[in-house]
Amino acid sequence: MKKKIFVVAAVLIGSQLIAQQVPPGREDTASKTMDEVVVTANKFPQKESATGKVVTVITKEQIMQSGGKDFSQLLNEQTGIIVNAATSNPGQNKLLFLRGATDKYTLILLDGVPLNEPAGVGGSFDLRLLSLDNIERIEILKGSQSTIYGSNSVAGVINIISKKATSTKPQFRGLLTYGSFNSFKGNANLSQKMKWLEYDINYVYNRTDGISEAKDTTGTANFDKDGFTQHAIQTVVGINVTDKLKFSPYYRFTQFKGGYDADAFIDAPNHYTASLVNTGLTGHYIFKTGTLHFNYGYDFTKRDYASQFGDFFTKGKFNQAEAYVDQRFNKNIQLVAGLDYQTYRIDVPDTTNSIISPYASLFLSSNKGLNLELGGRFNHHNQYGNNFTYSFNPSWLIQENVKLFVNITSGFRAPSIGELFGPFGANPNLKPEKSNTQEAGLQTNLVNKKLEFTVTGFNRTIDNVIIYGNNGYENRDQQHDFGAELEAGYQVNQQVSVKVNYTYVDGHITEKLGGKDTTFNNLIRRPKNNAHFFIGYKPCSNFFISASLQATGKRIDTYFDPVSFNSVPIDLKGYALLNLYAEYNLPKEKLNFFIDAKNLTDNKKYYEIYGYSVPGFNITGGFRFQL
């Protein structure tokens, strides 16, 4: 406890010693979210004020201030997102919930190209395969986006934008950190942007002794630690053939390995290895009235598990090719239209599925702030046949600082190849899950754009939900989720900023058995109420300190009782985590020191997953440098 008090006191005292007057002429640091240019919303650059879609942007600065976090922990701070096990053992499986929906309903993109793990449950992608140190920016697009992004984007889309070269001279950047549980991370980055060629090469090494995944309630059982080691390589090249034509091939390889336990409260010497090969090409051709975009992506994922029950491995291959055009007819009319082709393959059994999808979205805008998107997508799957999705997104910008929006959309998730033909409970007659989503809200900037907030309400219904029943996979149930979100930020002055977000989510599933419907709450591990508070203080251009408090409400979980062999519901109490971050930049920003302290109150009494440990107070320190 004395150590924690000393750390906090040292940082706070340091902030006063370094504090000085803000240099004259420094620009106002007020946030201007509605002026932010985003790409993910409609596949072409536009200001947030011009789209009716709900977008959250994680900036380069926010990522730079997350040197002591991993990808899942940063996502877990965002409005509407819960990453289960984000604050548990680093190597533990991370489950993403966006607006109450499980991870199979959220599409992950890397530079606009979908990522998929065909051998995974539902085709969802493992967040542990992504390193935060390879990422420049993240755009989170909420609500059903199947019209322009296809399958799996029922709850939303997370587009990860990788690091790119920015300097005409070779730049070498690095990161070194060390922290609790003998955790070490090193990152090396080399980049250069020339007239005809640009490149960015990145390597990450990350390891930790970790803690025991399973909770030792006695404190004397000597459960072994379940460590985690990751290697991640990324190479992105840009070839500027002309000032209008560009190709960007890329190659990424990630491998991680670690230990895992048998079950809740049960230790075991199990271990696993997982890897991802992600390679492909993006490019574009600019013509007089628009741009032709094209991309190809290939994912190969492999997992090996070794446990007391024997060894188990999976392999999956995913190919995706797409071409689309954004065509500007005039300043008020723009069209995005394209063709997408995807294949999914697993080795056991050796099977391939495919889906081909033409789509189009028309964007109309008036000179009085009215904007409208109308879109549709036709999907042909080689197994289940055809389905169609649509989008209707009007918005109204009032006096440049108040936006009202409504989104009425349909979405779908194609049954994964594992559900159709995999080794466990496969059913080749499965149909796609189909969703209908309605959302409405308001986004505004007030007080000279120093105060900003967004309020959104949403309602989502998914039919033909695929469940694992007594006879394997089947389409049977209906899922209904609804809720509201609030994001607010206030730039008090040039030194102090405050942010808060709050999410309310509720939902239930309706089971259809024996001609009768049974409805019950099924949002396992997802709280109805979740809030995050943040305050940042920048006394001078070189120093920054922030504190955050994440309050997670009570949840329900299920526990497999080894005695009765039944799944037993468990109530999980709510909890709050207090975190502190500080950084100091030397002149010209060539060297940056930071410290990231989490769970300052040393709370070990909460569960993210019933029967599994949480680390309590932990701290990471490190530095970034640039040559």
XYZ file of C-alpha atoms in Angstrom:
627
model
C 0.000 0.000 0.000
C 2.856 2.411 0.816
C 4.287 1.798 -2.645
C 1.005 2.801 -4.299
C 0.685 5.947 -2.206
C 4.259 6.883 -3.074
C 3.668 6.424 -6.815
C 0.546 8.576 -6.835
C 2.128 11.263 -4.663
C 5.273 11.393 -6.787
C 3.301 11.928 -9.969
C 1.053 14.601 -8.472
C 3.973 16.494 -6.891
C 5.872 16.218 -10.165
C 3.009 17.831 -12.011
C 3.220 20.896 -9.776
C 6.999 21.160 -10.084
C 6.876 21.046 -13.854
C 3.797 23.246 -14.254
C 4.342 26.605 -15.920
C 2.424 29.147 -17.943
C 1.158 27.947 -21.340
C 3.360 29.512 -24.040
C 1.746 32.563 -25.711
C 0.092 31.813 -29.031
C -0.632 28.199 -28.227
C -3.746 27.043 -30.112
C -6.956 26.220 -28.303
C -7.005 22.516 -27.538
C -10.804 22.281 -27.505
C -12.046 19.058 -29.071
C -13.879 19.372 -32.387
C -15.329 15.924 -32.938
C -17.915 16.896 -35.545
C -15.132 18.334 -37.717
C -13.237 15.015 -37.542
C -12.786 13.408 -40.968
C -13.603 9.683 -40.956
C -13.401 7.040 -43.670
C -15.122 4.003 -42.181
C -18.657 5.456 -42.047
C -19.244 5.346 -45.798
C -15.931 4.213 -47.370
C -14.864 7.708 -48.397
C -13.487 10.659 -46.396
C -16.156 12.904 -44.876
C -16.697 14.963 -41.760
C -18.697 13.381 -38.956
C -21.121 16.273 -39.263
C -22.094 15.024 -42.748
C -23.012 11.450 -41.811
C -25.885 10.126 -39.737
C -23.852 7.178 -38.521
C -22.401 6.866 -35.012
C -18.592 6.898 -35.097
C -16.040 6.857 -32.279
C -12.439 7.701 -33.166
C -9.435 6.573 -31.111
C -6.726 8.995 -32.172
C -2.985 8.588 -32.551
C -2.519 10.662 -29.390
C -4.780 8.354 -27.377
C -2.855 5.320 -28.614
C 0.458 6.981 -27.761
C -0.882 7.506 -24.234
C -1.649 3.783 -23.937
C 1.905 2.426 -23.706
C 0.968 0.409 -20.628
C -2.174 -1.088 -22.186
C -2.988 -3.698 -24.780
C -5.526 -3.508 -27.616
C -8.376 -5.029 -25.613
C -7.876 -2.649 -22.662
C -8.061 0.404 -24.924
C -11.255 -0.865 -26.574
C -12.728 -1.594 -23.150
C -12.667 2.152 -22.355
C -14.911 3.075 -25.297
C -18.629 3.824 -25.165
C -20.821 0.784 -25.763
C -17.945 -1.715 -25.629
C -17.167 -4.333 -23.029
C -14.131 -6.564 -23.553
C -14.557 -9.400 -21.114
C -11.225 -10.319 -19.429
C -9.565 -7.063 -20.565
C -8.310 -6.497 -17.002
C -7.659 -10.182 -16.220
C -4.577 -12.249 -17.024
C -2.941 -10.821 -20.215
C -3.057 -14.128 -22.102
C -6.657 -14.945 -21.237
C -9.147 -15.076 -24.108
C -10.761 -11.670 -24.711
C -14.458 -11.549 -25.624
C -15.741 -8.399 -27.322
C -19.316 -7.199 -26.692
C -20.522 -4.206 -28.727
C -23.870 -2.832 -27.603
C -24.581 -6.138 -25.884
C -23.897 -8.292 -28.954
C -21.294 -11.058 -28.852
C -18.085 -10.768 -30.867
C -19.408 -12.796 -33.821
C -21.641 -9.796 -34.638
C -18.796 -7.246 -34.868
C -16.619 -7.074 -37.979
C -12.920 -6.296 -37.508
C -11.175 -4.478 -40.375
C -7.469 -3.827 -40.817
C -6.938 -0.858 -43.142
C -10.463 -1.431 -44.434
C -9.907 -5.127 -45.211
C -11.948 -7.676 -43.177
C -10.232 -10.052 -40.774
C -11.768 -13.463 -40.189
C -10.873 -16.671 -38.415
C -12.901 -19.434 -40.136
C -11.897 -22.056 -37.565
C -12.932 -19.817 -34.673
C -16.321 -19.945 -32.986
C -18.726 -18.102 -35.286
C -15.814 -16.799 -37.372
C -15.073 -14.115 -34.746
C -11.539 -12.732 -34.614
C -9.223 -13.114 -31.614
C -8.180 -9.677 -30.316
C -4.963 -11.136 -28.883
C -3.689 -11.513 -32.455
C -3.493 -7.710 -32.794
C -0.771 -5.558 -31.246
C -1.611 -1.994 -30.262
C 1.911 -0.922 -31.199
C 1.187 -1.586 -34.893
C -1.806 0.762 -34.891
C -2.026 4.438 -35.862
C -5.765 5.070 -35.412
C -9.030 3.209 -34.757
C -12.500 4.077 -36.054
C -15.461 2.365 -34.363
C -18.664 2.413 -36.420
C -21.764 1.371 -34.478
C -25.046 -0.101 -35.645
C -25.708 -2.551 -38.456
C -23.337 -1.949 -41.385
C -24.054 -5.005 -43.550
C -25.004 -2.878 -46.578
C -21.444 -1.718 -47.225
C -19.461 -4.221 -45.103
C -21.392 -7.495 -45.424
C -21.574 -10.389 -42.996
C -20.839 -10.148 -39.241
C -21.298 -6.348 -39.054
C -24.645 -6.619 -37.245
C -23.593 -4.659 -34.136
C -20.889 -2.583 -35.798
C -17.441 -2.355 -37.372
C -14.022 -1.683 -35.860
C -11.558 -0.408 -38.458
C -7.915 -0.579 -37.359
C -5.645 1.750 -39.327
C -2.014 0.649 -39.267
C 1.041 2.833 -38.911
C 2.191 4.630 -42.064
C 5.333 6.552 -43.008
C 5.210 10.345 -42.572
C 8.780 11.647 -43.037
C 10.888 11.958 -46.189
C 13.914 10.960 -44.113
C 14.338 7.506 -42.553
C 12.856 7.496 -39.053
C 13.538 4.975 -36.344
C 11.184 4.860 -33.362
C 11.204 2.563 -30.386
C 9.386 1.665 -27.200
C 10.571 -0.137 -24.066
C 8.385 -0.902 -21.051
C 8.639 -2.908 -17.861
C 5.999 -3.544 -15.254
C 4.251 -5.756 -12.743
C 4.435 -9.557 -13.078
C 7.850 -9.246 -14.764
C 6.176 -7.821 -17.889
C 8.345 -6.496 -20.717
C 7.491 -5.002 -24.099
C 9.779 -3.767 -26.854
C 8.762 -2.113 -30.119
C 10.969 -1.062 -33.051
C 9.664 0.889 -36.047
C 11.456 2.011 -39.229
C 9.677 4.169 -41.824
C 10.245 6.563 -44.696
C 8.030 8.324 -47.235
C 9.665 9.128 -50.571
C 8.159 10.321 -53.833
C 7.674 6.897 -55.405
C 8.048 4.604 -52.445
C 7.065 4.567 -48.776
C 7.481 1.881 -46.170
C 6.771 1.160 -42.523
C 8.366 -1.850 -40.803
C 7.320 -2.668 -37.258
C 8.275 -5.358 -34.739
C 6.775 -5.981 -31.286
C 7.945 -8.334 -28.551
C 5.682 -8.659 -25.538
C 5.992 -11.072 -22.621
C 4.758 -11.432 -19.053
C 4.864 -14.025 -16.292
C 1.210 -13.197 -15.706
C -0.911 -14.587 -12.890
C -2.849 -17.778 -12.448
C -5.954 -17.648 -14.644
C -7.945 -19.766 -12.187
C -8.809 -18.144 -8.858
C -7.165 -19.696 -5.799
C -9.714 -18.957 -3.076
C -7.518 -20.459 -0.346
C -4.368 -18.538 -1.225
C -2.314 -21.643 -0.401
C -2.914 -23.935 -3.404
C 0.223 -22.693 -5.247
C -1.506 -22.354 -8.628
C 1.082 -21.843 -11.361
C 1.311 -18.566 -13.269
C -0.097 -18.533 -16.799
C 2.329 -16.426 -18.796
C 2.022 -14.909 -22.232
C 4.555 -14.203 -25.012
C 3.842 -12.439 -28.301
C 5.853 -11.622 -31.420
C 4.298 -9.337 -34.060
C 5.802 -8.221 -37.380
C 4.200 -5.747 -39.764
C 5.435 -4.425 -43.109
C 3.356 -1.951 -45.128
C 4.723 -0.616 -48.432
C 3.291 2.128 -50.622
C 4.142 2.288 -54.328
C 3.108 5.545 -55.986
C 3.038 4.539 -59.646
C 1.699 7.992 -60.555
C 0.107 10.775 -58.545
C -3.237 9.048 -59.246
C -2.395 5.340 -58.957
C -1.091 3.707 -55.788
C -0.519 0.107 -54.628
C 0.112 -0.830 -51.002
C 1.156 -4.454 -50.403
C 1.399 -5.585 -46.773
C 2.526 -8.544 -44.702
C 1.853 -9.230 -41.039
C 2.739 -12.133 -38.826
C 1.669 -12.525 -35.202
C 2.325 -15.421 -32.866
C 1.493 -15.745 -29.207
C 1.743 -18.566 -26.735
C 0.923 -19.042 -23.092
C -0.677 -21.102 -20.392
C -4.304 -21.606 -19.474
C -6.179 -23.401 -16.715
C -8.771 -26.170 -16.754
C -11.803 -24.214 -15.555
C -13.075 -21.846 -12.887
C -11.101 -22.347 -9.648
C -9.240 -25.318 -11.248
C -5.509 -25.048 -11.987
C -3.854 -26.990 -14.834
C -0.501 -26.965 -16.700
C -2.212 -26.436 -20.086
C -0.637 -24.354 -22.814
C -1.462 -23.054 -26.293
C 0.123 -21.474 -29.387
C -1.736 -19.307 -31.889
C -0.560 -17.524 -35.030
C -1.856 -15.265 -37.789
C -0.487 -14.626 -41.266
C -2.182 -11.592 -42.797
C -1.066 -10.460 -46.231
C -2.525 -8.744 -49.248
C -2.783 -5.519 -51.185
C -4.754 -2.284 -51.080
C -4.786 0.380 -53.758
C -6.665 3.129 -55.498
C -6.900 5.031 -58.772
C -8.062 8.657 -58.698
C -10.012 9.933 -61.676
C -11.668 13.277 -62.370
C -14.933 12.702 -60.488
C -14.051 9.986 -58.008
C -11.798 7.132 -56.928
C -11.610 3.446 -57.744
C -10.557 1.366 -54.711
C -9.411 -2.251 -54.714
C -8.101 -4.630 -52.066
C -7.223 -8.238 -51.481
C -6.619 -9.921 -48.142
C -5.534 -13.377 -47.031
C -5.662 -14.646 -43.440
C -4.228 -17.930 -42.241
C -4.830 -18.690 -38.579
C -3.544 -21.680 -36.666
C -4.039 -22.796 -33.064
C -2.534 -25.640 -31.043
C -3.861 -26.537 -27.608
C -2.269 -29.023 -25.213
C -4.188 -30.036 -22.089
C -4.828 -32.921 -19.722
C -7.548 -34.041 -22.131
C -5.161 -34.330 -25.082
C -3.977 -32.108 -27.915
C -6.247 -30.177 -30.257
C -5.470 -27.943 -33.233
C -7.393 -25.796 -35.725
C -6.517 -24.143 -39.028
C -8.487 -21.676 -41.093
C -7.978 -19.728 -44.314
C -9.872 -16.630 -45.389
C -9.619 -14.830 -48.754
C -11.296 -11.557 -49.582
C -11.236 -9.464 -52.772
C -13.132 -6.242 -53.311
C -13.385 -3.391 -55.793
C -15.567 -0.336 -55.317
C -15.890 3.182 -56.653
C -16.896 6.406 -54.952
C -18.352 8.590 -57.669
C -19.147 12.273 -57.160
C -21.847 13.442 -59.574
C -21.881 16.912 -58.039
C -21.461 18.481 -54.594
C -24.849 17.106 -53.494
C -24.828 13.569 -54.926
C -22.273 10.820 -54.400
C -22.416 7.077 -55.032
C -20.439 4.192 -53.558
C -20.843 0.906 -55.443
C -18.772 -2.264 -55.375
C -18.386 -6.011 -55.562
C -17.076 -8.171 -52.703
C -15.991 -11.826 -52.884
C -14.966 -13.962 -49.898
C -13.971 -17.586 -49.335
C -13.672 -19.490 -46.036
C -11.783 -22.755 -45.649
C -11.094 -25.179 -42.801
C -8.918 -28.301 -42.917
C -11.057 -30.625 -40.747
C -12.998 -31.442 -42.823
C -11.384 -29.972 -45.940
C -14.209 -27.630 -46.953
C -14.584 -24.214 -48.601
C -17.505 -21.775 -48.534
C -17.893 -18.596 -50.579
C -20.049 -15.508 -50.696
C -20.284 -12.858 -53.451
C -21.981 -9.510 -52.852
C -22.689 -6.507 -55.102
C -23.704 -3.399 -53.150
C -24.439 0.305 -53.609
C -25.124 3.339 -51.416
C -26.341 6.708 -52.645
C -25.524 9.825 -50.607
C -27.644 12.944 -51.019
C -27.020 16.283 -49.323
C -28.745 19.642 -49.445
C -27.358 23.101 -48.906
C -29.440 23.382 -45.733
C -27.811 20.625 -43.662
C -30.005 17.690 -44.716
C -28.105 14.493 -45.580
C -29.438 11.086 -46.596
C -27.908 7.684 -47.332
C -29.883 4.958 -49.117
C -28.188 1.622 -49.712
C -28.687 -2.026 -50.513
C -26.636 -5.220 -50.786
C -27.363 -8.570 -52.431
C -25.520 -11.614 -51.073
C -25.162 -15.011 -52.740
C -23.782 -17.807 -50.551
C -22.794 -21.104 -52.141
C -24.528 -23.057 -49.361
C -27.622 -21.269 -48.047
C -28.506 -19.198 -51.134
C -29.423 -15.512 -51.238
C -30.322 -12.666 -48.894
C -30.609 -8.869 -49.082
C -29.860 -5.990 -46.691
C -30.684 -2.276 -46.778
C -29.793 0.991 -45.015
C -31.650 4.272 -44.560
C -29.654 6.996 -42.763
C -31.026 10.577 -42.712
C -29.407 13.350 -40.671
C -29.887 17.083 -40.214
C -27.098 19.502 -39.296
C -28.469 22.648 -37.629
C -26.315 25.790 -37.611
C -23.134 23.714 -37.967
C -23.129 22.505 -34.356
C -26.216 20.326 -33.751
C -26.795 17.082 -35.654
C -29.947 14.986 -35.438
C -29.814 11.509 -36.948
C -31.898 8.380 -37.523
C -30.634 5.007 -38.794
C -32.936 2.207 -39.947
C -30.943 -0.774 -41.195
C -30.976 -4.509 -41.714
C -28.001 -6.814 -41.285
C -26.952 -10.425 -41.427
C -24.394 -12.934 -40.260
C -23.746 -15.856 -42.549
C -23.359 -19.156 -40.689
C -19.657 -19.814 -40.222
C -18.013 -22.675 -42.064
C -17.472 -24.382 -38.712
C -21.188 -24.234 -37.956
C -22.008 -25.575 -41.411
C -19.354 -28.283 -41.798
C -17.059 -28.299 -38.740
C -16.215 -31.325 -36.585
C -18.677 -30.480 -33.777
C -22.443 -30.321 -34.274
C -22.310 -29.128 -37.893
C -25.542 -28.408 -39.754
C -25.278 -27.733 -43.532
C -28.902 -26.525 -43.614
C -28.344 -23.418 -41.487
C -29.748 -20.107 -42.713
C -28.208 -16.670 -42.089
C -29.043 -14.765 -38.931
C -30.962 -11.614 -39.903
C -31.202 -8.373 -37.943
C -33.198 -5.157 -37.930
C -31.762 -2.152 -36.108
C -33.162 1.284 -35.346
C -31.162 4.058 -33.730
C -31.645 7.784 -33.253
C -29.766 10.500 -31.482
C -28.207 13.904 -31.248
C -24.618 15.106 -31.506
C -23.593 18.666 -30.709
C -20.745 21.086 -29.990
C -21.528 24.014 -27.670
C -19.724 26.796 -25.763
C -17.413 27.643 -28.670
C -16.937 23.912 -29.321
C -15.520 23.323 -25.850
C -18.481 21.186 -24.804
C -19.465 18.249 -26.962
C -21.810 15.371 -26.379
C -23.620 12.607 -28.226
C -26.774 10.830 -27.075
C -27.917 7.697 -28.900
C -30.718 5.192 -28.385
C -30.757 1.854 -30.211
C -32.994 -1.173 -30.675
C -31.840 -4.400 -32.375
C -33.635 -7.661 -33.151
C -31.880 -10.730 -34.559
C -33.954 -13.586 -36.002
C -32.867 -17.125 -36.877
C -30.271 -16.976 -34.111
C -27.881 -19.909 -34.399
C -27.608 -21.801 -31.119
C -25.915 -25.051 -30.123
C -28.729 -27.380 -29.105
C -29.044 -31.041 -28.232
C -28.492 -32.015 -31.867
C -25.805 -29.471 -32.685
C -26.175 -26.097 -34.400
C -29.634 -24.911 -35.423
C -31.581 -21.732 -36.281
C -34.102 -21.384 -33.526
C -34.275 -18.275 -31.361
C -34.771 -14.515 -31.481
C -32.453 -12.026 -29.744
C -33.662 -8.546 -28.755
C -31.220 -5.937 -27.404
C -31.813 -2.264 -26.684
C -30.131 0.563 -24.846
C -28.710 4.063 -24.802
C -25.281 5.707 -24.917
C -23.924 9.039 -23.767
C -20.545 10.541 -24.644
C -19.559 13.964 -23.339
C -16.373 15.996 -23.256
C -15.553 19.440 -21.920
C -12.369 21.424 -22.502
C -12.302 23.450 -19.262
C -9.318 25.504 -20.407
C -6.063 24.948 -22.259
C -4.780 22.707 -19.463
C -7.771 20.686 -18.276
C -10.155 18.388 -20.170
C -12.921 16.142 -18.868
C -14.642 13.216 -20.594
C -17.379 10.847 -19.541
C -19.231 8.037 -21.264
C -22.129 5.916 -20.102
C -23.840 2.885 -21.635
C -27.094 1.206 -20.716
C -27.755 -2.170 -22.377
C -30.509 -4.689 -21.788
C -31.643 -7.678 -23.775
C -33.315 -11.038 -23.825
C -33.606 -14.108 -25.962
C -36.825 -15.854 -26.915
C -36.503 -19.622 -27.155
C -38.921 -21.486 -29.375
C -39.388 -25.023 -28.088
C -42.337 -27.368 -28.435
C -44.518 -24.671 -29.949
C -44.001 -22.396 -26.926
C -41.938 -19.233 -26.492
C -39.811 -18.664 -23.400
C -38.131 -15.288 -22.909
C -35.307 -14.548 -20.455
C -32.320 -12.243 -20.017
C -29.204 -13.784 -21.533
C -26.607 -11.011 -21.564
C -23.997 -13.085 -19.786
C -21.075 -11.024 -18.406
C -22.550 -7.827 -19.861
C -23.581 -5.142 -17.360
C -26.708 -3.082 -17.843
C -24.766 -0.049 -16.656
C -21.192 0.859 -17.514
C -19.488 4.245 -17.158
C -16.033 5.704 -17.661
C -14.791 9.043 -16.285
C -11.590 10.722 -17.469
C -9.792 13.928 -16.512
C -6.608 15.132 -18.166
C -4.285 17.916 -17.069
C -1.573 19.428 -19.271
C 0.230 22.139 -17.291
C 2.766 22.697 -20.059
C 3.503 21.451 -23.543
C 5.847 18.720 -22.251
C 3.856 17.208 -19.408
C 0.510 15.399 -19.254
C -1.266 13.577 -16.435
C -4.659 11.881 -16.380
C -6.869 9.916 -14.043
C -9.709 7.617 -15.031
C -12.405 5.689 -13.213
C -14.259 2.811 -14.841
C -17.452 1.722 -13.085
C -18.938 -1.581 -14.229
C -22.364 -2.620 -12.974
C -23.506 -6.002 -11.725
C -23.802 -8.839 -14.235
C -24.811 -12.463 -14.444
C -22.494 -15.324 -15.356
C -22.839 -19.078 -15.585
C -20.703 -21.606 -13.772
C -20.270 -25.273 -14.669
C -20.681 -27.208 -11.451
C -18.254 -30.192 -11.513
C -20.434 -32.046 -9.004
C -23.900 -31.721 -10.524
C -22.571 -31.234 -14.099
C -25.092 -28.435 -14.563
C -24.668 -24.831 -15.663
C -25.488 -22.690 -12.639
C -26.302 -18.925 -12.869
C -24.114 -16.654 -10.736
C -24.575 -12.972 -9.851
C -21.392 -10.926 -10.279
C -21.084 -7.747 -8.235
C -20.305 -4.413 -9.803
C -16.844 -2.898 -9.392
C -14.836 0.254 -10.037
C -11.212 0.608 -11.163
C -9.157 3.759 -10.627
C -6.212 4.343 -12.987
C -3.512 6.999 -13.300
C -1.273 7.919 -16.253
C 1.529 10.468 -16.615
C 4.042 11.302 -19.358
C 6.843 13.761 -19.891
C 8.269 14.725 -23.298
C 11.764 16.090 -23.708
C 12.117 19.022 -26.109
C 11.423 18.245 -29.790
C 9.551 15.112 -28.626
C 12.514 12.835 -29.334
C 12.155 11.112 -25.960
C 9.026 10.428 -23.963
C 8.778 8.891 -20.477
C 5.510 7.538 -19.101
C 4.036 5.631 -16.194
C 0.702 3.810 -16.226
C -0.757 2.666 -12.889
C -3.951 0.596 -12.925
C -6.379 -0.447 -10.201
C -4.882 1.907 -7.616
C -7.189 0.653 -4.871
C -5.860 -2.896 -5.343
C -9.334 -4.329 -5.915
C -9.029 -8.133 -6.193
C -12.527 -8.995 -5.076
C -14.310 -8.611 -8.418
C -14.733 -11.114 -11.241
C -14.800 -10.471 -14.966
C -15.342 -14.214 -15.393
C -16.547 -16.188 -12.398
C -13.776 -18.338 -10.940
C -10.927 -16.532 -12.730
C -8.353 -14.178 -11.196
C -7.813 -10.458 -11.640
C -4.377 -8.895 -11.009
C -5.106 -6.154 -8.476
C -2.817 -3.102 -8.485
C -0.310 -3.154 -11.342
C 2.020 -0.608 -12.851
C 3.981 -0.183 -16.081
C 6.708 2.334 -16.830
C 8.637 2.961 -20.000
C 9.854 5.337 -22.644
C 9.505 6.047 -26.352
C 12.308 7.427 -28.478
C 12.855 8.680 -31.999
C 16.131 8.860 -33.924
